[in-house]
């Protein structure tokens, strides 16, 4: 089967003579050749693969590169005396990966405190049977302000999952409990998994891996931020399936003290049940 050279997974990129795409950068090291000229070894990483490329010249401002930041790169395989290497034709930092190229497998495994949790995250998202909802999760999580904090923040400071990576582990566990125990149509199961996985996404903004509240967290409850952080993905989903978008809005806002309206769907009630169950078990 022919591999598309545009936005391949990194495991597949290694089989190509040339590839181009958007990825996360996990390393950036300056080295010198035998003539004393500098070159850069850049590590790209996704959920399963680490891939090094070499850049002999970088025209853009390297100050824009950041650990686990997003880059746009094109690289070509070159034969050398020490073996094949990939040389960057260009590489530059980008603020966000374009929506059409976002995929849950782009999340860099080393950004998490535990590689297994990243594998579980990919698995639970990929078990969602509707592409629109899988894209919704990827669109939401692969944002520069959300991705790494979601992977590394605690789920709380003094209660449950109060350690680095606790938010990711709790979110996955609630989604897994829902997937395992919810009986109903596959559509309801898919929506529930997404709703469960992102139910605490506001904590990616209100808490920090330093185990303190952020400035935002001292002023705003995390539940009040869910719709804001999912806004761009909800806008896209509303165009193709407004009912799905409304069900997710309901899941994340019903029975919240600040919103004060009752649960209308069993999906929402079950997510709240599994959230309490996992929180109590790990407090």
Tab-separated table of C-alpha atoms in Angstrom:
chain	number	residue	atom	x	y	z
A	1	UNK	CA	0.000	0.000	0.000
A	2	UNK	CA	1.362	3.407	-0.976
A	3	UNK	CA	2.052	5.748	1.939
A	4	UNK	CA	0.961	9.348	1.523
A	5	UNK	CA	3.984	11.602	1.964
A	6	UNK	CA	1.773	14.452	3.195
A	7	UNK	CA	1.187	14.212	6.963
A	8	UNK	CA	2.186	10.565	7.446
A	9	UNK	CA	2.494	9.097	10.920
A	10	UNK	CA	6.119	9.243	12.014
A	11	UNK	CA	6.381	5.448	11.969
A	12	UNK	CA	5.403	5.578	8.296
A	13	UNK	CA	7.546	8.619	7.466
A	14	UNK	CA	10.658	6.492	8.028
A	15	UNK	CA	9.715	4.459	4.957
A	16	UNK	CA	9.523	7.471	2.648
A	17	UNK	CA	12.136	9.231	0.557
A	18	UNK	CA	10.514	12.550	1.472
A	19	UNK	CA	7.710	13.614	3.779
A	20	UNK	CA	5.967	16.808	4.835
A	21	UNK	CA	3.667	17.572	7.727
A	22	UNK	CA	2.890	19.133	11.094
A	23	UNK	CA	4.305	17.498	14.223
A	24	UNK	CA	5.392	18.092	17.817
A	25	UNK	CA	9.037	18.853	18.491
A	26	UNK	CA	10.497	17.004	21.477
A	27	UNK	CA	14.151	17.975	21.140
A	28	UNK	CA	16.430	20.578	19.547
A	29	UNK	CA	20.203	20.194	19.855
A	30	UNK	CA	23.007	22.142	18.184
A	31	UNK	CA	26.019	20.113	17.047
A	32	UNK	CA	29.116	20.825	14.960
A	33	UNK	CA	30.492	18.971	11.973
A	34	UNK	CA	34.157	18.168	11.334
A	35	UNK	CA	34.645	21.629	9.856
A	36	UNK	CA	33.228	23.363	12.909
A	37	UNK	CA	29.996	24.383	11.212
A	38	UNK	CA	26.826	24.068	13.281
A	39	UNK	CA	23.868	21.894	12.419
A	40	UNK	CA	20.753	21.013	14.353
A	41	UNK	CA	19.374	17.634	15.389
A	42	UNK	CA	15.635	17.942	15.837
A	43	UNK	CA	13.505	15.259	17.441
A	44	UNK	CA	9.928	14.872	16.272
A	45	UNK	CA	7.608	12.768	18.397
A	46	UNK	CA	4.077	11.436	18.390
A	47	UNK	CA	2.222	8.963	20.594
A	48	UNK	CA	4.317	5.981	19.483
A	49	UNK	CA	7.406	7.105	17.587
A	50	UNK	CA	10.497	9.272	18.017
A	51	UNK	CA	12.117	10.513	14.793
A	52	UNK	CA	15.290	12.570	14.382
A	53	UNK	CA	15.940	14.874	11.451
A	54	UNK	CA	18.911	17.101	10.707
A	55	UNK	CA	18.774	20.755	9.712
A	56	UNK	CA	21.909	22.283	8.220
A	57	UNK	CA	20.402	25.735	8.065
A	58	UNK	CA	17.407	27.269	9.774
A	59	UNK	CA	16.175	30.570	8.419
A	60	UNK	CA	13.454	31.190	10.985
A	61	UNK	CA	13.948	32.517	14.487
A	62	UNK	CA	14.836	29.519	16.659
A	63	UNK	CA	13.485	31.351	19.708
A	64	UNK	CA	10.036	30.363	18.478
A	65	UNK	CA	10.810	26.672	18.933
A	66	UNK	CA	9.565	25.208	22.200
A	67	UNK	CA	9.574	21.838	23.938
A	68	UNK	CA	6.584	19.901	22.596
A	69	UNK	CA	5.697	22.900	20.447
A	70	UNK	CA	4.254	22.495	16.966
A	71	UNK	CA	6.380	22.645	13.821
A	72	UNK	CA	5.815	22.398	10.088
A	73	UNK	CA	8.558	20.377	8.408
A	74	UNK	CA	9.572	18.873	5.111
A	75	UNK	CA	12.499	16.453	5.074
A	76	UNK	CA	14.324	14.291	2.536
A	77	UNK	CA	16.172	11.011	3.075
A	78	UNK	CA	19.899	11.366	2.317
A	79	UNK	CA	22.460	8.566	2.158
A	80	UNK	CA	25.658	9.202	4.121
A	81	UNK	CA	28.704	7.194	5.115
A	82	UNK	CA	27.088	6.505	8.489
A	83	UNK	CA	23.720	5.523	7.058
A	84	UNK	CA	20.521	7.211	5.924
A	85	UNK	CA	19.503	10.448	7.596
A	86	UNK	CA	16.635	12.839	7.029
A	87	UNK	CA	17.615	16.404	6.195
A	88	UNK	CA	15.077	19.183	6.629
A	89	UNK	CA	14.290	21.176	3.513
A	90	UNK	CA	12.490	23.539	5.853
A	91	UNK	CA	11.241	23.577	9.419
A	92	UNK	CA	9.520	26.357	11.306
A	93	UNK	CA	7.422	26.778	14.411
A	94	UNK	CA	3.665	27.238	14.119
A	95	UNK	CA	1.213	28.425	16.750
A	96	UNK	CA	-1.300	25.697	15.963
A	97	UNK	CA	-1.528	22.610	13.790
A	98	UNK	CA	-4.227	23.214	11.148
A	99	UNK	CA	-7.497	21.580	12.106
A	100	UNK	CA	-7.602	19.189	9.132
A	101	UNK	CA	-4.246	17.686	10.115
A	102	UNK	CA	-4.943	17.161	13.810
A	103	UNK	CA	-5.058	13.550	14.918
A	104	UNK	CA	-4.945	12.122	18.417
A	105	UNK	CA	-1.781	10.174	17.516
A	106	UNK	CA	0.127	13.449	17.128
A	107	UNK	CA	0.247	13.846	20.912
A	108	UNK	CA	3.897	13.356	21.977
A	109	UNK	CA	4.293	10.441	24.371
A	110	UNK	CA	7.072	12.053	26.440
A	111	UNK	CA	4.874	15.032	27.284
A	112	UNK	CA	2.946	12.738	29.602
A	113	UNK	CA	4.235	11.482	32.932
A	114	UNK	CA	3.381	7.960	31.796
A	115	UNK	CA	3.637	6.568	28.251
A	116	UNK	CA	0.941	4.000	29.002
A	117	UNK	CA	-1.574	6.777	29.657
A	118	UNK	CA	-0.936	8.223	26.187
A	119	UNK	CA	-1.504	4.766	24.686
A	120	UNK	CA	-4.761	4.476	26.640
A	121	UNK	CA	-5.805	7.940	25.453
A	122	UNK	CA	-5.272	7.009	21.812
A	123	UNK	CA	-7.081	3.700	22.309
A	124	UNK	CA	-10.183	5.200	23.929
A	125	UNK	CA	-10.461	7.923	21.281
A	126	UNK	CA	-10.005	5.486	18.414
A	127	UNK	CA	-12.759	3.231	19.769
A	128	UNK	CA	-15.243	6.060	19.126
A	129	UNK	CA	-17.100	4.903	16.027
A	130	UNK	CA	-17.899	8.305	14.565
A	131	UNK	CA	-15.192	10.197	12.722
A	132	UNK	CA	-16.773	13.567	13.507
A	133	UNK	CA	-16.414	12.882	17.233
A	134	UNK	CA	-12.863	11.542	16.928
A	135	UNK	CA	-11.952	14.705	15.062
A	136	UNK	CA	-13.697	16.741	17.751
A	137	UNK	CA	-11.438	15.309	20.466
A	138	UNK	CA	-8.278	15.794	18.402
A	139	UNK	CA	-9.271	19.336	17.464
A	140	UNK	CA	-9.834	20.176	21.129
A	141	UNK	CA	-6.823	18.501	22.724
A	142	UNK	CA	-4.232	19.435	20.117
A	143	UNK	CA	-4.265	23.125	20.918
A	144	UNK	CA	-1.138	24.841	22.190
A	145	UNK	CA	-2.778	26.080	25.394
A	146	UNK	CA	-4.373	22.734	26.206
A	147	UNK	CA	-2.302	19.761	25.046
A	148	UNK	CA	0.621	19.636	27.487
A	149	UNK	CA	-1.370	20.871	30.533
A	150	UNK	CA	-4.031	18.231	29.860
A	151	UNK	CA	-1.296	15.591	29.813
A	152	UNK	CA	0.581	16.815	32.885
A	153	UNK	CA	-1.739	18.682	35.244
A	154	UNK	CA	-3.188	17.114	38.396
A	155	UNK	CA	-6.916	16.460	38.553
A	156	UNK	CA	-7.032	18.285	41.895
A	157	UNK	CA	-4.665	19.796	44.418
A	158	UNK	CA	-5.867	18.168	47.638
A	159	UNK	CA	-8.407	15.534	46.656
A	160	UNK	CA	-8.234	12.883	43.921
A	161	UNK	CA	-5.433	12.237	41.399
A	162	UNK	CA	-3.379	15.033	42.930
A	163	UNK	CA	-0.134	14.330	41.092
A	164	UNK	CA	1.480	15.168	37.761
A	165	UNK	CA	-0.545	13.453	35.049
A	166	UNK	CA	-3.549	12.977	37.315
A	167	UNK	CA	-5.912	14.901	35.037
A	168	UNK	CA	-5.118	12.670	32.063
A	169	UNK	CA	-5.422	9.461	34.062
A	170	UNK	CA	-8.726	10.479	35.661
A	171	UNK	CA	-10.184	11.648	32.347
A	172	UNK	CA	-9.248	8.393	30.636
A	173	UNK	CA	-10.593	6.300	33.496
A	174	UNK	CA	-13.995	8.002	33.498
A	175	UNK	CA	-14.204	7.476	29.722
A	176	UNK	CA	-13.181	3.814	30.104
A	177	UNK	CA	-15.758	3.218	32.834
A	178	UNK	CA	-18.441	4.723	30.642
A	179	UNK	CA	-17.381	2.634	27.619
A	180	UNK	CA	-17.354	-0.563	29.684
A	181	UNK	CA	-20.612	-0.104	31.574
A	182	UNK	CA	-22.905	1.974	29.376
A	183	UNK	CA	-25.486	-0.109	27.555
A	184	UNK	CA	-27.274	1.541	24.660
A	185	UNK	CA	-26.912	2.675	21.094
A	186	UNK	CA	-23.380	3.056	19.751
A	187	UNK	CA	-24.165	6.728	19.134
A	188	UNK	CA	-24.843	7.277	22.827
A	189	UNK	CA	-21.707	5.358	23.737
A	190	UNK	CA	-19.576	7.495	21.424
A	191	UNK	CA	-20.976	10.757	22.746
A	192	UNK	CA	-20.555	9.575	26.328
A	193	UNK	CA	-16.909	8.653	25.808
A	194	UNK	CA	-16.171	12.086	24.382
A	195	UNK	CA	-18.149	13.819	27.116
A	196	UNK	CA	-16.373	11.825	29.817
A	197	UNK	CA	-12.902	12.308	28.382
A	198	UNK	CA	-13.251	16.098	28.235
A	199	UNK	CA	-15.429	16.665	31.304
A	200	UNK	CA	-12.556	18.195	33.323
A	201	UNK	CA	-10.717	19.926	30.486
A	202	UNK	CA	-11.064	23.252	32.296
A	203	UNK	CA	-8.429	22.023	34.759
A	204	UNK	CA	-5.852	22.302	31.988
A	205	UNK	CA	-6.228	26.057	32.488
A	206	UNK	CA	-7.075	26.397	36.191
A	207	UNK	CA	-4.375	24.090	37.622
A	208	UNK	CA	-0.669	23.634	36.926
A	209	UNK	CA	1.772	20.750	37.187
A	210	UNK	CA	3.478	22.771	39.943
A	211	UNK	CA	0.474	21.795	42.091
A	212	UNK	CA	-0.899	25.308	42.416
A	213	UNK	CA	-3.821	27.223	40.958
A	214	UNK	CA	-3.092	29.344	37.935
A	215	UNK	CA	-4.113	33.008	37.902
A	216	UNK	CA	-7.236	31.929	36.019
A	217	UNK	CA	-7.878	29.176	38.546
A	218	UNK	CA	-7.976	31.664	41.424
A	219	UNK	CA	-10.798	33.515	39.669
A	220	UNK	CA	-12.783	30.928	37.687
A	221	UNK	CA	-14.203	27.449	38.352
A	222	UNK	CA	-12.917	24.864	35.883
A	223	UNK	CA	-16.465	23.820	34.894
A	224	UNK	CA	-17.112	27.310	33.580
A	225	UNK	CA	-14.295	26.944	31.033
A	226	UNK	CA	-15.298	23.699	29.330
A	227	UNK	CA	-17.383	25.260	26.569
A	228	UNK	CA	-14.790	27.972	25.986
A	229	UNK	CA	-11.956	25.489	25.513
A	230	UNK	CA	-14.090	23.340	23.202
A	231	UNK	CA	-15.567	26.331	21.377
A	232	UNK	CA	-13.788	26.052	18.023
A	233	UNK	CA	-14.433	22.310	17.817
A	234	UNK	CA	-18.073	22.806	18.855
A	235	UNK	CA	-18.497	25.416	16.145
A	236	UNK	CA	-17.311	22.957	13.503
A	237	UNK	CA	-19.398	20.106	14.909
A	238	UNK	CA	-22.483	22.348	14.995
A	239	UNK	CA	-22.243	22.763	11.233
A	240	UNK	CA	-22.217	19.037	10.481
A	241	UNK	CA	-24.167	17.598	13.409
A	242	UNK	CA	-25.795	20.222	15.653
A	243	UNK	CA	-27.523	17.534	17.758
A	244	UNK	CA	-24.190	16.031	18.767
A	245	UNK	CA	-22.897	19.473	19.655
A	246	UNK	CA	-25.941	20.196	21.812
A	247	UNK	CA	-25.690	16.831	23.608
A	248	UNK	CA	-22.064	17.549	24.504
A	249	UNK	CA	-23.003	21.042	25.720
A	250	UNK	CA	-25.690	19.479	27.904
A	251	UNK	CA	-23.337	16.839	29.324
A	252	UNK	CA	-20.838	19.482	30.408
A	253	UNK	CA	-23.248	21.998	31.900
A	254	UNK	CA	-26.192	20.148	33.474
A	255	UNK	CA	-26.357	19.799	37.252
A	256	UNK	CA	-23.642	22.397	37.693
A	257	UNK	CA	-24.403	24.819	40.484
A	258	UNK	CA	-23.566	27.881	38.397
A	259	UNK	CA	-25.888	26.799	35.563
A	260	UNK	CA	-28.757	25.359	37.626
A	261	UNK	CA	-30.686	23.121	35.272
A	262	UNK	CA	-31.347	19.429	35.597
A	263	UNK	CA	-29.931	16.471	33.730
A	264	UNK	CA	-32.105	15.456	30.791
A	265	UNK	CA	-30.044	12.571	29.399
A	266	UNK	CA	-28.929	9.285	30.931
A	267	UNK	CA	-25.525	9.774	29.280
A	268	UNK	CA	-24.907	12.842	31.431
A	269	UNK	CA	-26.053	11.101	34.616
A	270	UNK	CA	-23.775	8.140	33.993
A	271	UNK	CA	-20.722	10.336	33.350
A	272	UNK	CA	-21.355	12.112	36.644
A	273	UNK	CA	-21.674	8.716	38.351
A	274	UNK	CA	-18.363	7.413	36.960
A	275	UNK	CA	-16.654	10.715	37.719
A	276	UNK	CA	-17.668	10.398	41.400
A	277	UNK	CA	-16.728	6.722	41.449
A	278	UNK	CA	-13.191	7.224	40.106
A	279	UNK	CA	-12.632	10.353	42.219
A	280	UNK	CA	-13.626	8.532	45.397
A	281	UNK	CA	-11.500	5.489	44.555
A	282	UNK	CA	-8.375	7.592	44.023
A	283	UNK	CA	-8.786	10.246	46.710
